[in-house]
Amino acid sequence: MDQKRILTIQDISCVGQCSLTVALPILSAMGIETAVLPSAVLSTHTGGFKGYTFRDLTEDLPAIKEHWKKEGIKFGAVYTGYVTAKQLQYILDIFNEVTTEDAKLIVDPVMGDHGKLYAGFDQDFVESMKNFCAKADVILPNITECAFMLGEEFHVTGHTMEYVEHVIAGLRKIGAKNIVMTGVEMKEGEQGVAIYNAETDKISICSRPRIPGVYHGTGDIFSSTFSGAYFLGKSLEESARIAVDYTVAAIKTTEGDSDHWYGVRFEKALPELIKMIQ
Ligand code: PXL
């Protein structure tokens, strides 16, 4: 069986343009066969809607893995997003038992943004996620998630090179290998990512002019695009650059559209993504 497929594990927020409803179309547009494992099903995401439903699918994970094993199904990479603490061990079992030998584990440690943890996440989860990140080939935390994993205060801006180096050193101490930190603002009016390449032991920065406003779900757009480009064999730095450029293109589709507060119209920018990876 052709095993060149990626597995992404995160929730389905039925409405809200985040997690699986973003990852699947992005990876598909990049020409990648994508298998999905929903960690939970929510009526909407938790970032601004009230009274959402939440169906936890944790106990389905082991049986799903057993079925894939029986069928001889394997994955060339696993990319994880919004998951629960108990699922982390099940996900490691999946990674150990149903992936090809050279498979990569790409972890977006989804748990917070803008200096706060998302609803339902606590310090215990942060500790579990730190252990999980140590098993990953690449981690994709935003600056809030970095601060929580280091047990430090969150800085909105003023991310000097010394600060970036300090955070990367802290994450490496936890056991992280390759790191792409998002939401880095080193220069006034710019925003981007800091990339630590474990092979070359070098840090590089990729930034673009900052688009004012708060745009929900852009972390998932970034991580999905990064995972796709990396799975296609592009370098860490090139994958991060493509992901930055597509995220910016996706934000531009929704710039100034206050009616569309819950996500960005990334679908409109998919033709640009297809061109970017050619
Ligand atoms: O975008 C991250 C995310 C994923 N899934 C759910 C969320 C969020 C952020 O709020 O609520 C359910």
PDB file of C-alpha atoms and ligand atoms in Angstrom:
ATOM      1  CA  MET A   1       0.000   0.000   0.000  1.00  0.00           C
ATOM      2  CA  ASP A   2       1.216   3.519  -0.824  1.00  0.00           C
ATOM      3  CA  GLN A   3       1.958   4.980   2.631  1.00  0.00           C
ATOM      4  CA  LYS A   4       2.728   8.566   1.570  1.00  0.00           C
ATOM      5  CA  ARG A   5       0.004  10.198   3.583  1.00  0.00           C
ATOM      6  CA  ILE A   6      -0.119  12.535   6.545  1.00  0.00           C
ATOM      7  CA  LEU A   7      -2.318  12.072   9.617  1.00  0.00           C
ATOM      8  CA  THR A   8      -3.571  15.149  11.418  1.00  0.00           C
ATOM      9  CA  ILE A   9      -5.068  14.895  14.891  1.00  0.00           C
ATOM     10  CA  GLN A  10      -7.080  17.846  16.195  1.00  0.00           C
ATOM     11  CA  ASP A  11     -10.683  18.798  16.857  1.00  0.00           C
ATOM     12  CA  ILE A  12     -13.509  19.441  14.467  1.00  0.00           C
ATOM     13  CA  SER A  13     -14.984  22.817  15.356  1.00  0.00           C
ATOM     14  CA  CYS A  14     -18.033  22.518  13.104  1.00  0.00           C
ATOM     15  CA  VAL A  15     -18.184  26.290  12.614  1.00  0.00           C
ATOM     16  CA  GLY A  16     -15.294  28.682  13.080  1.00  0.00           C
ATOM     17  CA  GLN A  17     -12.559  28.072  10.479  1.00  0.00           C
ATOM     18  CA  CYS A  18      -9.944  26.462  12.695  1.00  0.00           C
ATOM     19  CA  SER A  19      -8.339  23.080  13.403  1.00  0.00           C
ATOM     20  CA  LEU A  20      -9.475  20.251  11.084  1.00  0.00           C
ATOM     21  CA  THR A  21     -11.746  22.384   8.918  1.00  0.00           C
ATOM     22  CA  VAL A  22      -8.624  24.393   8.067  1.00  0.00           C
ATOM     23  CA  ALA A  23      -5.986  21.635   8.064  1.00  0.00           C
ATOM     24  CA  LEU A  24      -7.804  19.290   5.687  1.00  0.00           C
ATOM     25  CA  PRO A  25      -8.474  21.790   2.871  1.00  0.00           C
ATOM     26  CA  ILE A  26      -4.973  23.274   3.155  1.00  0.00           C
ATOM     27  CA  LEU A  27      -3.176  19.913   3.049  1.00  0.00           C
ATOM     28  CA  SER A  28      -5.456  18.712   0.247  1.00  0.00           C
ATOM     29  CA  ALA A  29      -4.786  21.876  -1.785  1.00  0.00           C
ATOM     30  CA  MET A  30      -1.073  21.110  -1.379  1.00  0.00           C
ATOM     31  CA  GLY A  31      -1.737  17.777  -3.088  1.00  0.00           C
ATOM     32  CA  ILE A  32      -1.201  15.658   0.039  1.00  0.00           C
ATOM     33  CA  GLU A  33      -3.348  12.649   0.919  1.00  0.00           C
ATOM     34  CA  THR A  34      -4.589  13.556   4.388  1.00  0.00           C
ATOM     35  CA  ALA A  35      -6.100  11.286   7.008  1.00  0.00           C
ATOM     36  CA  VAL A  36      -7.904  12.893   9.923  1.00  0.00           C
ATOM     37  CA  LEU A  37      -8.411  11.814  13.506  1.00  0.00           C
ATOM     38  CA  PRO A  38     -10.790  14.163  15.329  1.00  0.00           C
ATOM     39  CA  SER A  39      -9.827  14.649  18.979  1.00  0.00           C
ATOM     40  CA  ALA A  40     -13.250  16.138  19.769  1.00  0.00           C
ATOM     41  CA  VAL A  41     -16.264  17.571  17.998  1.00  0.00           C
ATOM     42  CA  LEU A  42     -17.414  21.059  19.045  1.00  0.00           C
ATOM     43  CA  SER A  43     -20.325  23.014  17.617  1.00  0.00           C
ATOM     44  CA  THR A  44     -17.965  26.008  17.280  1.00  0.00           C
ATOM     45  CA  HIS A  45     -14.488  26.879  18.486  1.00  0.00           C
ATOM     46  CA  THR A  46     -14.108  28.265  22.012  1.00  0.00           C
ATOM     47  CA  GLY A  47     -12.737  31.667  21.053  1.00  0.00           C
ATOM     48  CA  GLY A  48     -15.757  33.935  21.328  1.00  0.00           C
ATOM     49  CA  PHE A  49     -18.843  31.733  20.891  1.00  0.00           C
ATOM     50  CA  LYS A  50     -20.928  30.986  24.004  1.00  0.00           C
ATOM     51  CA  GLY A  51     -22.521  27.664  24.981  1.00  0.00           C
ATOM     52  CA  TYR A  52     -20.675  25.465  22.482  1.00  0.00           C
ATOM     53  CA  THR A  53     -21.052  21.669  22.641  1.00  0.00           C
ATOM     54  CA  PHE A  54     -17.993  19.460  23.230  1.00  0.00           C
ATOM     55  CA  ARG A  55     -17.885  15.737  22.415  1.00  0.00           C
ATOM     56  CA  ASP A  56     -14.600  14.253  23.624  1.00  0.00           C
ATOM     57  CA  LEU A  57     -13.435  11.390  21.360  1.00  0.00           C
ATOM     58  CA  THR A  58     -10.472  10.304  23.514  1.00  0.00           C
ATOM     59  CA  GLU A  59     -11.707   6.762  24.077  1.00  0.00           C
ATOM     60  CA  ASP A  60     -12.120   6.161  20.328  1.00  0.00           C
ATOM     61  CA  LEU A  61      -8.413   6.693  19.634  1.00  0.00           C
ATOM     62  CA  PRO A  62      -7.055   3.247  20.681  1.00  0.00           C
ATOM     63  CA  ALA A  63      -9.700   1.334  18.699  1.00  0.00           C
ATOM     64  CA  ILE A  64      -9.107   3.464  15.619  1.00  0.00           C
ATOM     65  CA  LYS A  65      -5.373   2.757  15.898  1.00  0.00           C
ATOM     66  CA  GLU A  66      -6.020  -1.011  16.263  1.00  0.00           C
ATOM     67  CA  HIS A  67      -8.156  -1.017  13.121  1.00  0.00           C
ATOM     68  CA  TRP A  68      -5.464   0.828  11.143  1.00  0.00           C
ATOM     69  CA  LYS A  69      -2.889  -1.713  12.385  1.00  0.00           C
ATOM     70  CA  LYS A  70      -5.040  -4.606  11.198  1.00  0.00           C
ATOM     71  CA  GLU A  71      -5.429  -2.962   7.794  1.00  0.00           C
ATOM     72  CA  GLY A  72      -1.669  -2.316   7.500  1.00  0.00           C
ATOM     73  CA  ILE A  73      -2.292   1.423   7.176  1.00  0.00           C
ATOM     74  CA  LYS A  74       0.707   3.656   7.932  1.00  0.00           C
ATOM     75  CA  PHE A  75       1.415   7.372   7.891  1.00  0.00           C
ATOM     76  CA  GLY A  76       4.470   9.267   6.679  1.00  0.00           C
ATOM     77  CA  ALA A  77       3.922  12.050   9.231  1.00  0.00           C
ATOM     78  CA  VAL A  78       1.675  12.929  12.138  1.00  0.00           C
ATOM     79  CA  TYR A  79       0.705  16.566  12.725  1.00  0.00           C
ATOM     80  CA  THR A  80      -1.143  17.338  15.963  1.00  0.00           C
ATOM     81  CA  GLY A  81      -3.091  20.405  17.099  1.00  0.00           C
ATOM     82  CA  TYR A  82      -5.854  20.872  19.692  1.00  0.00           C
ATOM     83  CA  VAL A  83      -5.929  17.676  21.788  1.00  0.00           C
ATOM     84  CA  THR A  84      -6.606  16.689  25.407  1.00  0.00           C
ATOM     85  CA  ALA A  85      -4.013  15.594  28.002  1.00  0.00           C
ATOM     86  CA  LYS A  86      -5.127  11.965  28.027  1.00  0.00           C
ATOM     87  CA  GLN A  87      -4.831  11.785  24.252  1.00  0.00           C
ATOM     88  CA  LEU A  88      -1.094  12.567  24.299  1.00  0.00           C
ATOM     89  CA  GLN A  89      -0.143   8.986  25.265  1.00  0.00           C
ATOM     90  CA  TYR A  90      -2.600   7.533  22.740  1.00  0.00           C
ATOM     91  CA  ILE A  91      -1.078   9.762  20.060  1.00  0.00           C
ATOM     92  CA  LEU A  92       2.421   8.522  20.915  1.00  0.00           C
ATOM     93  CA  ASP A  93       1.097   4.954  20.571  1.00  0.00           C
ATOM     94  CA  ILE A  94      -0.279   5.864  17.142  1.00  0.00           C
ATOM     95  CA  PHE A  95       3.033   7.455  16.182  1.00  0.00           C
ATOM     96  CA  ASN A  96       4.972   4.388  17.371  1.00  0.00           C
ATOM     97  CA  GLU A  97       2.699   1.761  15.850  1.00  0.00           C
ATOM     98  CA  VAL A  98       1.233   3.076  12.600  1.00  0.00           C
ATOM     99  CA  THR A  99       3.856   5.257  10.950  1.00  0.00           C
ATOM    100  CA  THR A 100       6.619   4.537   8.454  1.00  0.00           C
ATOM    101  CA  GLU A 101      10.211   4.352   9.710  1.00  0.00           C
ATOM    102  CA  ASP A 102      11.191   7.872   8.625  1.00  0.00           C
ATOM    103  CA  ALA A 103       7.934   9.475   9.833  1.00  0.00           C
ATOM    104  CA  LYS A 104       8.060  12.889  11.450  1.00  0.00           C
ATOM    105  CA  LEU A 105       6.010  14.064  14.440  1.00  0.00           C
ATOM    106  CA  ILE A 106       5.017  17.709  14.046  1.00  0.00           C
ATOM    107  CA  VAL A 107       3.396  19.200  17.154  1.00  0.00           C
ATOM    108  CA  ASP A 108       1.529  22.465  17.430  1.00  0.00           C
ATOM    109  CA  PRO A 109       1.154  22.659  21.251  1.00  0.00           C
ATOM    110  CA  VAL A 110      -2.251  24.352  20.989  1.00  0.00           C
ATOM    111  CA  MET A 111      -3.258  25.631  24.434  1.00  0.00           C
ATOM    112  CA  GLY A 112      -3.413  29.422  24.405  1.00  0.00           C
ATOM    113  CA  ASP A 113      -2.883  32.785  22.760  1.00  0.00           C
ATOM    114  CA  HIS A 114      -2.586  36.482  23.660  1.00  0.00           C
ATOM    115  CA  GLY A 115      -1.056  35.627  27.053  1.00  0.00           C
ATOM    116  CA  LYS A 116      -3.873  33.300  28.198  1.00  0.00           C
ATOM    117  CA  LEU A 117      -4.646  29.587  28.128  1.00  0.00           C
ATOM    118  CA  TYR A 118      -7.762  28.606  26.129  1.00  0.00           C
ATOM    119  CA  ALA A 119     -10.894  27.524  28.032  1.00  0.00           C
ATOM    120  CA  GLY A 120     -10.390  24.061  29.560  1.00  0.00           C
ATOM    121  CA  PHE A 121      -6.555  24.111  29.624  1.00  0.00           C
ATOM    122  CA  ASP A 122      -4.545  24.369  32.860  1.00  0.00           C
ATOM    123  CA  GLN A 123      -0.989  24.133  34.203  1.00  0.00           C
ATOM    124  CA  ASP A 124      -1.186  20.307  34.359  1.00  0.00           C
ATOM    125  CA  PHE A 125      -1.880  20.271  30.630  1.00  0.00           C
ATOM    126  CA  VAL A 126       1.109  22.563  30.065  1.00  0.00           C
ATOM    127  CA  GLU A 127       3.335  20.040  31.906  1.00  0.00           C
ATOM    128  CA  SER A 128       1.993  17.123  29.837  1.00  0.00           C
ATOM    129  CA  MET A 129       2.473  19.101  26.644  1.00  0.00           C
ATOM    130  CA  LYS A 130       6.091  19.847  27.572  1.00  0.00           C
ATOM    131  CA  ASN A 131       6.798  16.096  27.765  1.00  0.00           C
ATOM    132  CA  PHE A 132       5.001  15.555  24.470  1.00  0.00           C
ATOM    133  CA  CYS A 133       7.014  18.305  22.745  1.00  0.00           C
ATOM    134  CA  ALA A 134      10.206  16.469  23.743  1.00  0.00           C
ATOM    135  CA  LYS A 135       9.116  13.592  21.481  1.00  0.00           C
ATOM    136  CA  ALA A 136       8.431  15.794  18.438  1.00  0.00           C
ATOM    137  CA  ASP A 137      10.681  16.421  15.446  1.00  0.00           C
ATOM    138  CA  VAL A 138       9.279  19.927  15.068  1.00  0.00           C
ATOM    139  CA  ILE A 139       7.228  22.052  17.481  1.00  0.00           C
ATOM    140  CA  LEU A 140       5.214  25.090  16.402  1.00  0.00           C
ATOM    141  CA  PRO A 141       4.336  27.067  19.554  1.00  0.00           C
ATOM    142  CA  ASN A 142       3.122  30.663  19.545  1.00  0.00           C
ATOM    143  CA  ILE A 143       4.804  33.093  21.915  1.00  0.00           C
ATOM    144  CA  THR A 144       2.086  32.598  24.581  1.00  0.00           C
ATOM    145  CA  GLU A 145       2.574  28.812  24.536  1.00  0.00           C
ATOM    146  CA  CYS A 146       6.360  29.350  24.791  1.00  0.00           C
ATOM    147  CA  ALA A 147       5.876  31.524  27.886  1.00  0.00           C
ATOM    148  CA  PHE A 148       3.633  28.917  29.546  1.00  0.00           C
ATOM    149  CA  MET A 149       6.055  26.080  28.761  1.00  0.00           C
ATOM    150  CA  LEU A 150       8.915  28.097  30.256  1.00  0.00           C
ATOM    151  CA  GLY A 151       6.791  29.159  33.259  1.00  0.00           C
ATOM    152  CA  GLU A 152       7.478  32.805  32.476  1.00  0.00           C
ATOM    153  CA  GLU A 153       5.550  35.996  31.919  1.00  0.00           C
ATOM    154  CA  PHE A 154       4.221  36.672  28.441  1.00  0.00           C
ATOM    155  CA  HIS A 155       5.660  39.616  26.456  1.00  0.00           C
ATOM    156  CA  VAL A 156       3.345  41.013  23.774  1.00  0.00           C
ATOM    157  CA  THR A 157       6.074  42.803  21.812  1.00  0.00           C
ATOM    158  CA  GLY A 158       9.735  43.696  22.136  1.00  0.00           C
ATOM    159  CA  HIS A 159      10.989  40.224  21.285  1.00  0.00           C
ATOM    160  CA  THR A 160      14.679  41.030  20.996  1.00  0.00           C
ATOM    161  CA  MET A 161      17.108  38.483  19.573  1.00  0.00           C
ATOM    162  CA  GLU A 162      18.282  37.848  23.172  1.00  0.00           C
ATOM    163  CA  TYR A 163      14.687  37.044  24.174  1.00  0.00           C
ATOM    164  CA  VAL A 164      14.240  34.703  21.197  1.00  0.00           C
ATOM    165  CA  GLU A 165      17.520  32.945  22.035  1.00  0.00           C
ATOM    166  CA  HIS A 166      16.456  32.654  25.670  1.00  0.00           C
ATOM    167  CA  VAL A 167      13.102  31.073  24.741  1.00  0.00           C
ATOM    168  CA  ILE A 168      14.692  28.670  22.289  1.00  0.00           C
ATOM    169  CA  ALA A 169      17.289  27.643  24.889  1.00  0.00           C
ATOM    170  CA  GLY A 170      14.443  27.031  27.373  1.00  0.00           C
ATOM    171  CA  LEU A 171      12.474  24.923  24.914  1.00  0.00           C
ATOM    172  CA  ARG A 172      15.586  22.917  24.040  1.00  0.00           C
ATOM    173  CA  LYS A 173      16.088  22.249  27.740  1.00  0.00           C
ATOM    174  CA  ILE A 174      12.596  20.725  27.789  1.00  0.00           C
ATOM    175  CA  GLY A 175      13.816  18.447  24.984  1.00  0.00           C
ATOM    176  CA  ALA A 176      12.447  20.165  21.866  1.00  0.00           C
ATOM    177  CA  LYS A 177      14.405  19.637  18.627  1.00  0.00           C
ATOM    178  CA  ASN A 178      13.413  21.836  15.687  1.00  0.00           C
ATOM    179  CA  ILE A 179      11.364  24.854  16.787  1.00  0.00           C
ATOM    180  CA  VAL A 180       9.253  27.366  14.884  1.00  0.00           C
ATOM    181  CA  MET A 181       7.963  30.077  17.256  1.00  0.00           C
ATOM    182  CA  THR A 182       5.116  32.182  15.898  1.00  0.00           C
ATOM    183  CA  GLY A 183       3.887  35.659  16.833  1.00  0.00           C
ATOM    184  CA  VAL A 184       7.386  37.087  17.171  1.00  0.00           C
ATOM    185  CA  GLU A 185       7.560  40.893  16.928  1.00  0.00           C
ATOM    186  CA  MET A 186      11.191  41.957  16.802  1.00  0.00           C
ATOM    187  CA  LYS A 187      10.687  45.246  14.960  1.00  0.00           C
ATOM    188  CA  GLU A 188       7.916  47.783  15.353  1.00  0.00           C
ATOM    189  CA  GLY A 189       5.251  47.100  12.710  1.00  0.00           C
ATOM    190  CA  GLU A 190       6.516  43.634  11.820  1.00  0.00           C
ATOM    191  CA  GLN A 191       5.443  40.163  12.856  1.00  0.00           C
ATOM    192  CA  GLY A 192       6.825  36.766  12.016  1.00  0.00           C
ATOM    193  CA  VAL A 193       8.414  33.553  13.183  1.00  0.00           C
ATOM    194  CA  ALA A 194      11.729  32.476  14.695  1.00  0.00           C
ATOM    195  CA  ILE A 195      13.079  29.184  13.395  1.00  0.00           C
ATOM    196  CA  TYR A 196      15.571  27.039  15.290  1.00  0.00           C
ATOM    197  CA  ASN A 197      17.159  24.378  13.092  1.00  0.00           C
ATOM    198  CA  ALA A 198      18.513  21.593  15.326  1.00  0.00           C
ATOM    199  CA  GLU A 199      20.728  20.217  12.550  1.00  0.00           C
ATOM    200  CA  THR A 200      22.593  23.462  11.854  1.00  0.00           C
ATOM    201  CA  ASP A 201      22.113  24.840  15.407  1.00  0.00           C
ATOM    202  CA  LYS A 202      21.076  28.168  13.818  1.00  0.00           C
ATOM    203  CA  ILE A 203      18.216  30.575  14.455  1.00  0.00           C
ATOM    204  CA  SER A 204      16.637  32.490  11.586  1.00  0.00           C
ATOM    205  CA  ILE A 205      13.792  34.989  11.482  1.00  0.00           C
ATOM    206  CA  CYS A 206      11.086  35.337   8.844  1.00  0.00           C
ATOM    207  CA  SER A 207       8.887  38.421   9.296  1.00  0.00           C
ATOM    208  CA  ARG A 208       6.450  40.518   7.284  1.00  0.00           C
ATOM    209  CA  PRO A 209       4.684  43.862   7.835  1.00  0.00           C
ATOM    210  CA  ARG A 210       2.137  43.374  10.630  1.00  0.00           C
ATOM    211  CA  ILE A 211      -1.542  43.560   9.656  1.00  0.00           C
ATOM    212  CA  PRO A 212      -3.394  45.290  12.521  1.00  0.00           C
ATOM    213  CA  GLY A 213      -6.198  43.375  14.224  1.00  0.00           C
ATOM    214  CA  VAL A 214      -6.805  40.005  15.841  1.00  0.00           C
ATOM    215  CA  TYR A 215      -7.486  37.098  13.506  1.00  0.00           C
ATOM    216  CA  HIS A 216      -8.664  33.796  14.973  1.00  0.00           C
ATOM    217  CA  GLY A 217      -7.409  30.475  13.575  1.00  0.00           C
ATOM    218  CA  THR A 218      -4.304  31.844  11.919  1.00  0.00           C
ATOM    219  CA  GLY A 219      -2.080  29.611  14.073  1.00  0.00           C
ATOM    220  CA  ASP A 220      -3.825  26.578  12.584  1.00  0.00           C
ATOM    221  CA  ILE A 221      -3.441  27.976   9.059  1.00  0.00           C
ATOM    222  CA  PHE A 222       0.265  28.504   9.697  1.00  0.00           C
ATOM    223  CA  SER A 223       0.818  25.038  11.218  1.00  0.00           C
ATOM    224  CA  SER A 224      -1.149  23.200   8.525  1.00  0.00           C
ATOM    225  CA  THR A 225       0.761  24.950   5.743  1.00  0.00           C
ATOM    226  CA  PHE A 226       4.092  24.406   7.479  1.00  0.00           C
ATOM    227  CA  SER A 227       3.316  20.697   7.992  1.00  0.00           C
ATOM    228  CA  GLY A 228       2.342  20.262   4.348  1.00  0.00           C
ATOM    229  CA  ALA A 229       5.443  21.982   2.984  1.00  0.00           C
ATOM    230  CA  TYR A 230       7.724  20.060   5.385  1.00  0.00           C
ATOM    231  CA  PHE A 231       6.044  16.773   4.475  1.00  0.00           C
ATOM    232  CA  LEU A 232       6.676  17.577   0.804  1.00  0.00           C
ATOM    233  CA  GLY A 233      10.401  17.686   1.603  1.00  0.00           C
ATOM    234  CA  LYS A 234      11.003  21.426   1.843  1.00  0.00           C
ATOM    235  CA  SER A 235      13.509  22.628   4.447  1.00  0.00           C
ATOM    236  CA  LEU A 236      12.405  23.885   7.850  1.00  0.00           C
ATOM    237  CA  GLU A 237      13.159  27.480   6.836  1.00  0.00           C
ATOM    238  CA  GLU A 238      11.444  27.248   3.420  1.00  0.00           C
ATOM    239  CA  SER A 239       8.394  25.549   4.971  1.00  0.00           C
ATOM    240  CA  ALA A 240       8.130  28.338   7.568  1.00  0.00           C
ATOM    241  CA  ARG A 241       8.464  31.030   4.864  1.00  0.00           C
ATOM    242  CA  ILE A 242       5.695  29.483   2.748  1.00  0.00           C
ATOM    243  CA  ALA A 243       3.502  29.188   5.845  1.00  0.00           C
ATOM    244  CA  VAL A 244       4.123  32.842   6.794  1.00  0.00           C
ATOM    245  CA  ASP A 245       3.296  34.020   3.262  1.00  0.00           C
ATOM    246  CA  TYR A 246       0.127  31.966   3.010  1.00  0.00           C
ATOM    247  CA  THR A 247      -1.033  33.058   6.484  1.00  0.00           C
ATOM    248  CA  VAL A 248      -0.529  36.695   5.483  1.00  0.00           C
ATOM    249  CA  ALA A 249      -2.452  36.084   2.228  1.00  0.00           C
ATOM    250  CA  ALA A 250      -5.267  34.440   4.224  1.00  0.00           C
ATOM    251  CA  ILE A 251      -5.433  37.359   6.702  1.00  0.00           C
ATOM    252  CA  LYS A 252      -5.560  39.867   3.822  1.00  0.00           C
ATOM    253  CA  THR A 253      -8.798  38.273   2.557  1.00  0.00           C
ATOM    254  CA  THR A 254     -10.466  39.282   5.829  1.00  0.00           C
ATOM    255  CA  GLU A 255      -8.616  42.526   6.689  1.00  0.00           C
ATOM    256  CA  GLY A 256     -11.011  45.115   8.088  1.00  0.00           C
ATOM    257  CA  ASP A 257     -14.038  42.778   7.842  1.00  0.00           C
ATOM    258  CA  SER A 258     -15.351  43.052  11.414  1.00  0.00           C
ATOM    259  CA  ASP A 259     -18.423  40.894  10.585  1.00  0.00           C
ATOM    260  CA  HIS A 260     -16.101  37.959  10.052  1.00  0.00           C
ATOM    261  CA  TRP A 261     -14.584  38.036  13.565  1.00  0.00           C
ATOM    262  CA  TYR A 262     -14.358  34.270  14.168  1.00  0.00           C
ATOM    263  CA  GLY A 263     -11.790  33.281  11.535  1.00  0.00           C
ATOM    264  CA  VAL A 264     -10.247  34.285   8.218  1.00  0.00           C
ATOM    265  CA  ARG A 265     -11.449  33.537   4.696  1.00  0.00           C
ATOM    266  CA  PHE A 266      -8.421  31.359   3.962  1.00  0.00           C
ATOM    267  CA  GLU A 267     -10.362  29.539   1.213  1.00  0.00           C
ATOM    268  CA  LYS A 268     -10.098  32.611  -1.045  1.00  0.00           C
ATOM    269  CA  ALA A 269      -6.292  32.479  -0.832  1.00  0.00           C
ATOM    270  CA  LEU A 270      -5.913  28.731  -1.588  1.00  0.00           C
ATOM    271  CA  PRO A 271      -5.068  29.402  -5.277  1.00  0.00           C
ATOM    272  CA  GLU A 272      -2.079  31.460  -4.038  1.00  0.00           C
ATOM    273  CA  LEU A 273      -0.934  28.587  -1.825  1.00  0.00           C
ATOM    274  CA  ILE A 274      -1.065  26.178  -4.760  1.00  0.00           C
ATOM    275  CA  LYS A 275       1.205  28.560  -6.732  1.00  0.00           C
ATOM    276  CA  MET A 276       3.570  28.960  -3.742  1.00  0.00           C
ATOM    277  CA  ILE A 277       4.352  25.261  -3.496  1.00  0.00           C
ATOM    278  CA  GLN A 278       4.918  24.712  -7.217  1.00  0.00           C
TER     279      GLN A 278
HETATM  280  O1  PXL B   1      -7.264  27.649  16.834  1.00  0.00           O
HETATM  281  C1  PXL B   1      -7.005  26.843  17.927  1.00  0.00           C
HETATM  282  C2  PXL B   1      -8.264  26.184  18.420  1.00  0.00           C
HETATM  283  C3  PXL B   1      -8.549  24.911  18.014  1.00  0.00           C
HETATM  284  N1  PXL B   1      -9.674  24.271  18.441  1.00  0.00           N
HETATM  285  C4  PXL B   1     -10.535  24.875  19.258  1.00  0.00           C
HETATM  286  C5  PXL B   1     -10.305  26.165  19.700  1.00  0.00           C
HETATM  287  C6  PXL B   1      -9.131  26.839  19.282  1.00  0.00           C
HETATM  288  C7  PXL B   1      -8.868  28.188  19.749  1.00  0.00           C
HETATM  289  O2  PXL B   1      -9.634  28.855  20.384  1.00  0.00           O
HETATM  290  O3  PXL B   1     -11.197  26.761  20.497  1.00  0.00           O
HETATM  291  C8  PXL B   1     -11.746  24.147  19.705  1.00  0.00           C
END
